[in-house]
Amino acid sequence: NAAKKGPSLKYMPCISTEDLPSPGSATSGVAGGLAICIAVDGKGAVYALGDKCPPVNQPLSFGKVNDDGTISDPVLGTKFSLKTGEVVQWCPSGIGKVLGGLFDPVGVPTYPVKAKGKTVEVQVDVNYK
C-alpha cells in the first residue's frame, strides 16, 4: 500500500499562446492531467479554472465570460467568479432551478496561470488524481 504523496504544485503546459481565446471567451486545455478552463475577460486578463461545472460536470469552457468578472455555466447558468471560482449566482435558469435545488452551491477550483514563451502554463498539484 503506497503512502499518499502530499501536494506537489508545479506549472504545467496547458495550451499554446496562439490558442488563447479572444477577450470575453474561454477554451479548454489539460494541465497535469486536469481539465482546465482558460478564460479571458473583456480587458484581456487570463484566468484558469477547473473545467467541470457542478453539479453535473459539463465543461465550463463552453460558458460565457461576462463583463462582471464571472463565467456562466453553459447549461444551468451558474455564475462563477473568474478570480476565486466561488459561486456568484447558483443555477438561475429554468432547469437549473430544478437541478440546483437538489445540490448545495459549489464553486470551481482556480489555478495560478502564466505565459512562458509560446505556452500558457497553469500551476496544478501534479500528485492530484
Short mmCIF file of N, CA and C in Angstrom, two decimals:
data_model
loop_
_atom_site.label_atom_id
_atom_site.label_comp_id
_atom_site.label_asym_id
_atom_site.label_seq_id
_atom_site.Cartn_x
_atom_site.Cartn_y
_atom_site.Cartn_z
N ASN A 1 0.85 -1.19 0.00
CA ASN A 1 0.00 0.00 0.00
C ASN A 1 0.89 1.24 0.00
N ALA A 2 0.93 1.91 -1.15
CA ALA A 2 1.81 3.09 -1.29
C ALA A 2 1.30 4.24 -0.44
N ALA A 3 2.23 4.91 0.22
CA ALA A 3 1.85 6.08 1.02
C ALA A 3 1.39 7.19 0.08
N LYS A 4 0.37 7.91 0.52
CA LYS A 4 -0.11 9.02 -0.30
C LYS A 4 0.91 10.15 -0.29
N LYS A 5 1.17 10.68 -1.46
CA LYS A 5 2.08 11.81 -1.56
C LYS A 5 1.31 13.09 -1.25
N GLY A 6 2.01 14.04 -0.68
CA GLY A 6 1.40 15.34 -0.43
C GLY A 6 1.32 16.13 -1.73
N PRO A 7 0.70 17.29 -1.66
CA PRO A 7 0.58 18.11 -2.87
C PRO A 7 1.96 18.49 -3.42
N SER A 8 2.05 18.53 -4.72
CA SER A 8 3.26 18.97 -5.41
C SER A 8 2.83 19.95 -6.49
N LEU A 9 2.92 21.24 -6.18
CA LEU A 9 2.45 22.27 -7.10
C LEU A 9 3.53 22.61 -8.12
N LYS A 10 3.17 22.47 -9.39
CA LYS A 10 4.11 22.79 -10.47
C LYS A 10 3.36 23.45 -11.60
N TYR A 11 4.05 24.35 -12.30
CA TYR A 11 3.48 24.92 -13.52
C TYR A 11 3.61 23.90 -14.64
N MET A 12 2.48 23.58 -15.25
CA MET A 12 2.45 22.58 -16.32
C MET A 12 1.91 23.24 -17.59
N PRO A 13 2.41 22.86 -18.77
CA PRO A 13 1.88 23.42 -20.00
C PRO A 13 0.40 23.07 -20.16
N CYS A 14 -0.39 24.04 -20.62
CA CYS A 14 -1.83 23.81 -20.78
C CYS A 14 -2.26 24.00 -22.23
N ILE A 15 -2.05 25.22 -22.77
CA ILE A 15 -2.37 25.49 -24.17
C ILE A 15 -1.28 26.39 -24.76
N SER A 16 -1.24 26.48 -26.08
CA SER A 16 -0.34 27.40 -26.76
C SER A 16 -0.89 28.82 -26.63
N THR A 17 0.00 29.80 -26.55
CA THR A 17 -0.47 31.19 -26.50
C THR A 17 -1.27 31.53 -27.76
N GLU A 18 -1.00 30.83 -28.87
CA GLU A 18 -1.76 31.06 -30.11
C GLU A 18 -3.21 30.60 -29.96
N ASP A 19 -3.46 29.70 -29.01
CA ASP A 19 -4.82 29.18 -28.79
C ASP A 19 -5.59 29.93 -27.72
N LEU A 20 -4.97 31.00 -27.18
CA LEU A 20 -5.69 31.80 -26.19
C LEU A 20 -6.97 32.34 -26.81
N PRO A 21 -8.09 32.23 -26.10
CA PRO A 21 -9.34 32.75 -26.65
C PRO A 21 -9.32 34.28 -26.69
N SER A 22 -10.17 34.84 -27.54
CA SER A 22 -10.28 36.29 -27.60
C SER A 22 -10.94 36.80 -26.31
N PRO A 23 -10.75 38.09 -25.97
CA PRO A 23 -11.36 38.62 -24.74
C PRO A 23 -12.87 38.34 -24.73
N GLY A 24 -13.35 37.92 -23.55
CA GLY A 24 -14.76 37.58 -23.41
C GLY A 24 -15.08 36.15 -23.77
N SER A 25 -14.03 35.32 -23.98
CA SER A 25 -14.24 33.92 -24.37
C SER A 25 -13.43 32.99 -23.48
N ALA A 26 -13.67 31.69 -23.68
CA ALA A 26 -12.95 30.67 -22.92
C ALA A 26 -12.64 29.49 -23.83
N THR A 27 -11.67 28.69 -23.42
CA THR A 27 -11.34 27.46 -24.14
C THR A 27 -10.91 26.42 -23.12
N SER A 28 -10.73 25.20 -23.58
CA SER A 28 -10.35 24.14 -22.65
C SER A 28 -8.93 23.68 -22.93
N GLY A 29 -8.30 23.16 -21.91
CA GLY A 29 -6.97 22.58 -22.03
C GLY A 29 -6.78 21.55 -20.94
N VAL A 30 -5.61 20.94 -20.93
CA VAL A 30 -5.28 19.97 -19.89
C VAL A 30 -3.90 20.34 -19.33
N ALA A 31 -3.80 20.37 -18.02
CA ALA A 31 -2.51 20.63 -17.36
C ALA A 31 -2.34 19.58 -16.27
N GLY A 32 -1.28 18.79 -16.37
CA GLY A 32 -1.01 17.79 -15.35
C GLY A 32 -2.14 16.79 -15.21
N GLY A 33 -2.86 16.51 -16.29
CA GLY A 33 -3.95 15.54 -16.26
C GLY A 33 -5.28 16.10 -15.79
N LEU A 34 -5.33 17.39 -15.45
CA LEU A 34 -6.58 18.01 -15.01
C LEU A 34 -7.21 18.80 -16.15
N ALA A 35 -8.53 18.72 -16.26
CA ALA A 35 -9.26 19.52 -17.26
C ALA A 35 -9.31 20.96 -16.77
N ILE A 36 -8.84 21.88 -17.61
CA ILE A 36 -8.71 23.29 -17.24
C ILE A 36 -9.51 24.15 -18.22
N CYS A 37 -10.22 25.13 -17.67
CA CYS A 37 -10.88 26.16 -18.48
C CYS A 37 -9.99 27.39 -18.44
N ILE A 38 -9.55 27.83 -19.62
CA ILE A 38 -8.78 29.08 -19.74
C ILE A 38 -9.75 30.15 -20.22
N ALA A 39 -9.98 31.17 -19.40
CA ALA A 39 -10.92 32.23 -19.72
C ALA A 39 -10.19 33.56 -19.81
N VAL A 40 -10.62 34.40 -20.74
CA VAL A 40 -10.04 35.74 -20.91
C VAL A 40 -11.17 36.75 -20.75
N ASP A 41 -11.00 37.66 -19.79
CA ASP A 41 -12.07 38.64 -19.58
C ASP A 41 -12.00 39.75 -20.63
N GLY A 42 -12.96 40.65 -20.58
CA GLY A 42 -13.06 41.71 -21.58
C GLY A 42 -11.86 42.63 -21.64
N LYS A 43 -11.07 42.67 -20.56
CA LYS A 43 -9.87 43.53 -20.51
C LYS A 43 -8.63 42.77 -20.93
N GLY A 44 -8.78 41.45 -21.22
CA GLY A 44 -7.63 40.67 -21.67
C GLY A 44 -6.91 39.91 -20.58
N ALA A 45 -7.39 39.99 -19.32
CA ALA A 45 -6.77 39.21 -18.24
C ALA A 45 -7.12 37.73 -18.41
N VAL A 46 -6.13 36.87 -18.12
CA VAL A 46 -6.29 35.42 -18.33
C VAL A 46 -6.48 34.72 -16.99
N TYR A 47 -7.45 33.80 -16.94
CA TYR A 47 -7.76 33.04 -15.73
C TYR A 47 -7.78 31.56 -16.05
N ALA A 48 -7.45 30.74 -15.05
CA ALA A 48 -7.53 29.28 -15.19
C ALA A 48 -8.42 28.75 -14.08
N LEU A 49 -9.43 27.97 -14.48
CA LEU A 49 -10.38 27.40 -13.54
C LEU A 49 -10.57 25.92 -13.87
N GLY A 50 -11.11 25.16 -12.92
CA GLY A 50 -11.49 23.79 -13.22
C GLY A 50 -12.55 23.79 -14.31
N ASP A 51 -12.47 22.84 -15.24
CA ASP A 51 -13.37 22.87 -16.41
C ASP A 51 -14.65 22.05 -16.21
N LYS A 52 -14.93 21.64 -14.98
CA LYS A 52 -16.16 20.88 -14.74
C LYS A 52 -17.08 21.68 -13.84
N CYS A 53 -18.29 21.99 -14.36
CA CYS A 53 -19.26 22.76 -13.59
C CYS A 53 -20.05 21.87 -12.65
N PRO A 54 -20.11 22.19 -11.38
CA PRO A 54 -21.03 21.48 -10.52
C PRO A 54 -22.47 21.93 -10.85
N PRO A 55 -23.49 21.14 -10.66
CA PRO A 55 -23.41 19.81 -10.07
C PRO A 55 -23.28 18.67 -11.09
N VAL A 56 -23.31 18.95 -12.41
CA VAL A 56 -23.34 17.84 -13.37
C VAL A 56 -22.13 17.75 -14.29
N ASN A 57 -21.09 18.54 -14.01
CA ASN A 57 -19.78 18.41 -14.66
C ASN A 57 -19.72 18.72 -16.16
N GLN A 58 -20.64 19.56 -16.67
CA GLN A 58 -20.48 19.98 -18.06
C GLN A 58 -19.30 20.96 -18.15
N PRO A 59 -18.69 21.10 -19.35
CA PRO A 59 -17.49 21.94 -19.47
C PRO A 59 -17.77 23.43 -19.26
N LEU A 60 -17.07 24.02 -18.30
CA LEU A 60 -17.18 25.46 -18.07
C LEU A 60 -16.63 26.24 -19.26
N SER A 61 -15.67 25.63 -20.00
CA SER A 61 -15.06 26.32 -21.13
C SER A 61 -16.05 26.62 -22.26
N PHE A 62 -17.23 25.98 -22.24
CA PHE A 62 -18.28 26.30 -23.22
C PHE A 62 -19.12 27.47 -22.75
N GLY A 63 -18.83 27.96 -21.55
CA GLY A 63 -19.64 29.02 -20.95
C GLY A 63 -19.32 30.39 -21.50
N LYS A 64 -20.05 31.39 -20.98
CA LYS A 64 -19.90 32.77 -21.43
C LYS A 64 -19.12 33.55 -20.38
N VAL A 65 -18.08 34.26 -20.83
CA VAL A 65 -17.33 35.15 -19.95
C VAL A 65 -18.08 36.48 -19.91
N ASN A 66 -18.44 36.90 -18.72
CA ASN A 66 -19.27 38.11 -18.55
C ASN A 66 -18.42 39.32 -18.17
N ASP A 67 -18.99 40.51 -18.38
CA ASP A 67 -18.28 41.75 -18.07
C ASP A 67 -18.14 42.00 -16.56
N ASP A 68 -18.86 41.22 -15.74
CA ASP A 68 -18.82 41.44 -14.29
C ASP A 68 -17.77 40.56 -13.59
N GLY A 69 -16.82 40.00 -14.36
CA GLY A 69 -15.77 39.20 -13.74
C GLY A 69 -16.20 37.78 -13.43
N THR A 70 -17.24 37.30 -14.13
CA THR A 70 -17.72 35.94 -13.92
C THR A 70 -17.73 35.17 -15.23
N ILE A 71 -17.87 33.85 -15.11
CA ILE A 71 -18.10 32.99 -16.26
C ILE A 71 -19.36 32.18 -15.95
N SER A 72 -20.23 32.04 -16.94
CA SER A 72 -21.51 31.36 -16.73
C SER A 72 -21.46 29.93 -17.25
N ASP A 73 -21.99 29.02 -16.45
CA ASP A 73 -22.19 27.63 -16.84
C ASP A 73 -23.07 27.62 -18.09
N PRO A 74 -22.66 26.89 -19.15
CA PRO A 74 -23.40 26.94 -20.42
C PRO A 74 -24.78 26.30 -20.35
N VAL A 75 -25.02 25.43 -19.37
CA VAL A 75 -26.30 24.72 -19.30
C VAL A 75 -27.20 25.28 -18.21
N LEU A 76 -26.70 25.35 -16.99
CA LEU A 76 -27.53 25.72 -15.86
C LEU A 76 -27.45 27.21 -15.51
N GLY A 77 -26.48 27.92 -16.11
CA GLY A 77 -26.41 29.36 -15.91
C GLY A 77 -25.70 29.83 -14.67
N THR A 78 -25.20 28.92 -13.85
CA THR A 78 -24.49 29.33 -12.63
C THR A 78 -23.33 30.25 -13.01
N LYS A 79 -23.18 31.34 -12.25
CA LYS A 79 -22.06 32.26 -12.48
C LYS A 79 -20.98 32.00 -11.44
N PHE A 80 -19.75 31.81 -11.92
CA PHE A 80 -18.59 31.61 -11.06
C PHE A 80 -17.65 32.80 -11.21
N SER A 81 -17.05 33.22 -10.09
CA SER A 81 -16.05 34.29 -10.14
C SER A 81 -14.81 33.79 -10.87
N LEU A 82 -14.32 34.60 -11.83
CA LEU A 82 -13.09 34.24 -12.54
C LEU A 82 -11.89 34.21 -11.59
N LYS A 83 -11.90 35.10 -10.59
CA LYS A 83 -10.75 35.22 -9.69
C LYS A 83 -10.72 34.15 -8.62
N THR A 84 -11.90 33.82 -8.05
CA THR A 84 -11.92 32.92 -6.89
C THR A 84 -12.58 31.57 -7.18
N GLY A 85 -13.36 31.47 -8.26
CA GLY A 85 -14.09 30.24 -8.56
C GLY A 85 -15.36 30.08 -7.74
N GLU A 86 -15.61 31.04 -6.83
CA GLU A 86 -16.78 30.94 -5.97
C GLU A 86 -18.06 31.21 -6.75
N VAL A 87 -19.16 30.66 -6.26
CA VAL A 87 -20.46 30.86 -6.88
C VAL A 87 -20.94 32.29 -6.63
N VAL A 88 -21.28 32.99 -7.71
CA VAL A 88 -21.85 34.33 -7.62
C VAL A 88 -23.38 34.23 -7.74
N GLN A 89 -23.84 33.33 -8.61
CA GLN A 89 -25.27 33.10 -8.79
C GLN A 89 -25.46 31.62 -9.12
N TRP A 90 -26.25 30.90 -8.33
CA TRP A 90 -26.38 29.44 -8.46
C TRP A 90 -27.60 29.07 -9.30
N CYS A 91 -27.37 28.41 -10.42
CA CYS A 91 -28.41 27.77 -11.23
C CYS A 91 -29.65 28.64 -11.45
N PRO A 92 -29.51 29.82 -12.08
CA PRO A 92 -30.68 30.70 -12.24
C PRO A 92 -31.62 30.31 -13.38
N SER A 93 -31.18 29.45 -14.30
CA SER A 93 -32.03 29.12 -15.45
C SER A 93 -33.15 28.16 -15.05
N GLY A 94 -34.09 27.93 -15.95
CA GLY A 94 -35.25 27.08 -15.65
C GLY A 94 -34.88 25.71 -15.13
N ILE A 95 -34.15 24.93 -15.94
CA ILE A 95 -33.76 23.59 -15.50
C ILE A 95 -32.78 23.68 -14.34
N GLY A 96 -31.97 24.77 -14.33
CA GLY A 96 -31.02 24.96 -13.24
C GLY A 96 -31.70 25.11 -11.90
N LYS A 97 -32.86 25.81 -11.88
CA LYS A 97 -33.58 25.99 -10.62
C LYS A 97 -34.04 24.64 -10.08
N VAL A 98 -34.44 23.76 -10.98
CA VAL A 98 -34.88 22.43 -10.56
C VAL A 98 -33.69 21.63 -10.05
N LEU A 99 -32.65 21.50 -10.89
CA LEU A 99 -31.47 20.72 -10.51
C LEU A 99 -30.72 21.37 -9.36
N GLY A 100 -30.56 22.69 -9.43
CA GLY A 100 -29.78 23.40 -8.42
C GLY A 100 -30.34 23.26 -7.03
N GLY A 101 -31.68 23.13 -6.93
CA GLY A 101 -32.31 22.97 -5.63
C GLY A 101 -31.95 21.66 -4.95
N LEU A 102 -31.45 20.70 -5.73
CA LEU A 102 -31.08 19.40 -5.18
C LEU A 102 -29.66 19.37 -4.63
N PHE A 103 -28.89 20.41 -4.93
CA PHE A 103 -27.47 20.43 -4.56
C PHE A 103 -27.12 21.73 -3.84
N ASP A 104 -26.14 21.65 -2.96
CA ASP A 104 -25.61 22.86 -2.35
C ASP A 104 -24.71 23.56 -3.36
N PRO A 105 -24.73 24.89 -3.38
CA PRO A 105 -23.83 25.61 -4.31
C PRO A 105 -22.37 25.26 -4.04
N VAL A 106 -21.67 24.90 -5.11
CA VAL A 106 -20.26 24.53 -5.02
C VAL A 106 -19.51 25.29 -6.09
N GLY A 107 -18.39 25.89 -5.72
CA GLY A 107 -17.58 26.62 -6.69
C GLY A 107 -16.68 25.69 -7.48
N VAL A 108 -15.82 26.28 -8.27
CA VAL A 108 -14.84 25.54 -9.06
C VAL A 108 -13.44 25.96 -8.60
N PRO A 109 -12.46 25.07 -8.73
CA PRO A 109 -11.10 25.45 -8.33
C PRO A 109 -10.52 26.48 -9.31
N THR A 110 -9.65 27.33 -8.81
CA THR A 110 -8.91 28.27 -9.65
C THR A 110 -7.43 27.95 -9.51
N TYR A 111 -6.68 28.31 -10.55
CA TYR A 111 -5.26 27.98 -10.58
C TYR A 111 -4.45 29.19 -11.04
N PRO A 112 -3.24 29.36 -10.47
CA PRO A 112 -2.35 30.40 -10.99
C PRO A 112 -2.00 30.09 -12.45
N VAL A 113 -1.89 31.13 -13.26
CA VAL A 113 -1.62 30.95 -14.69
C VAL A 113 -0.54 31.94 -15.12
N LYS A 114 0.32 31.53 -16.05
CA LYS A 114 1.35 32.44 -16.57
C LYS A 114 1.70 32.02 -17.99
N ALA A 115 2.24 32.96 -18.73
CA ALA A 115 2.74 32.65 -20.08
C ALA A 115 4.22 32.36 -19.96
N LYS A 116 4.67 31.31 -20.65
CA LYS A 116 6.10 31.00 -20.69
C LYS A 116 6.43 30.71 -22.14
N GLY A 117 7.11 31.65 -22.78
CA GLY A 117 7.39 31.50 -24.20
C GLY A 117 6.07 31.48 -24.97
N LYS A 118 5.84 30.43 -25.74
CA LYS A 118 4.61 30.32 -26.53
C LYS A 118 3.59 29.40 -25.87
N THR A 119 3.75 29.18 -24.56
CA THR A 119 2.87 28.27 -23.84
C THR A 119 2.21 28.97 -22.66
N VAL A 120 0.93 28.67 -22.46
CA VAL A 120 0.24 29.12 -21.25
C VAL A 120 0.37 27.99 -20.24
N GLU A 121 0.98 28.30 -19.09
CA GLU A 121 1.18 27.29 -18.06
C GLU A 121 0.24 27.54 -16.88
N VAL A 122 -0.21 26.45 -16.28
CA VAL A 122 -1.13 26.52 -15.15
C VAL A 122 -0.49 25.74 -14.00
N GLN A 123 -0.54 26.34 -12.78
CA GLN A 123 0.04 25.67 -11.62
C GLN A 123 -1.00 24.70 -11.03
N VAL A 124 -0.67 23.41 -11.07
CA VAL A 124 -1.57 22.38 -10.57
C VAL A 124 -0.80 21.46 -9.62
N ASP A 125 -1.55 20.70 -8.86
CA ASP A 125 -0.98 19.67 -8.00
C ASP A 125 -0.76 18.43 -8.85
N VAL A 126 0.50 18.16 -9.20
CA VAL A 126 0.78 17.03 -10.09
C VAL A 126 0.57 15.68 -9.41
N ASN A 127 0.38 15.68 -8.08
CA ASN A 127 0.08 14.43 -7.37
C ASN A 127 -1.42 14.21 -7.23
N TYR A 128 -2.24 15.16 -7.66
CA TYR A 128 -3.68 15.03 -7.51
C TYR A 128 -4.22 14.07 -8.57
N LYS A 129 -4.98 13.08 -8.14
CA LYS A 129 -5.58 12.14 -9.10
C LYS A 129 -7.02 11.90 -8.70
#
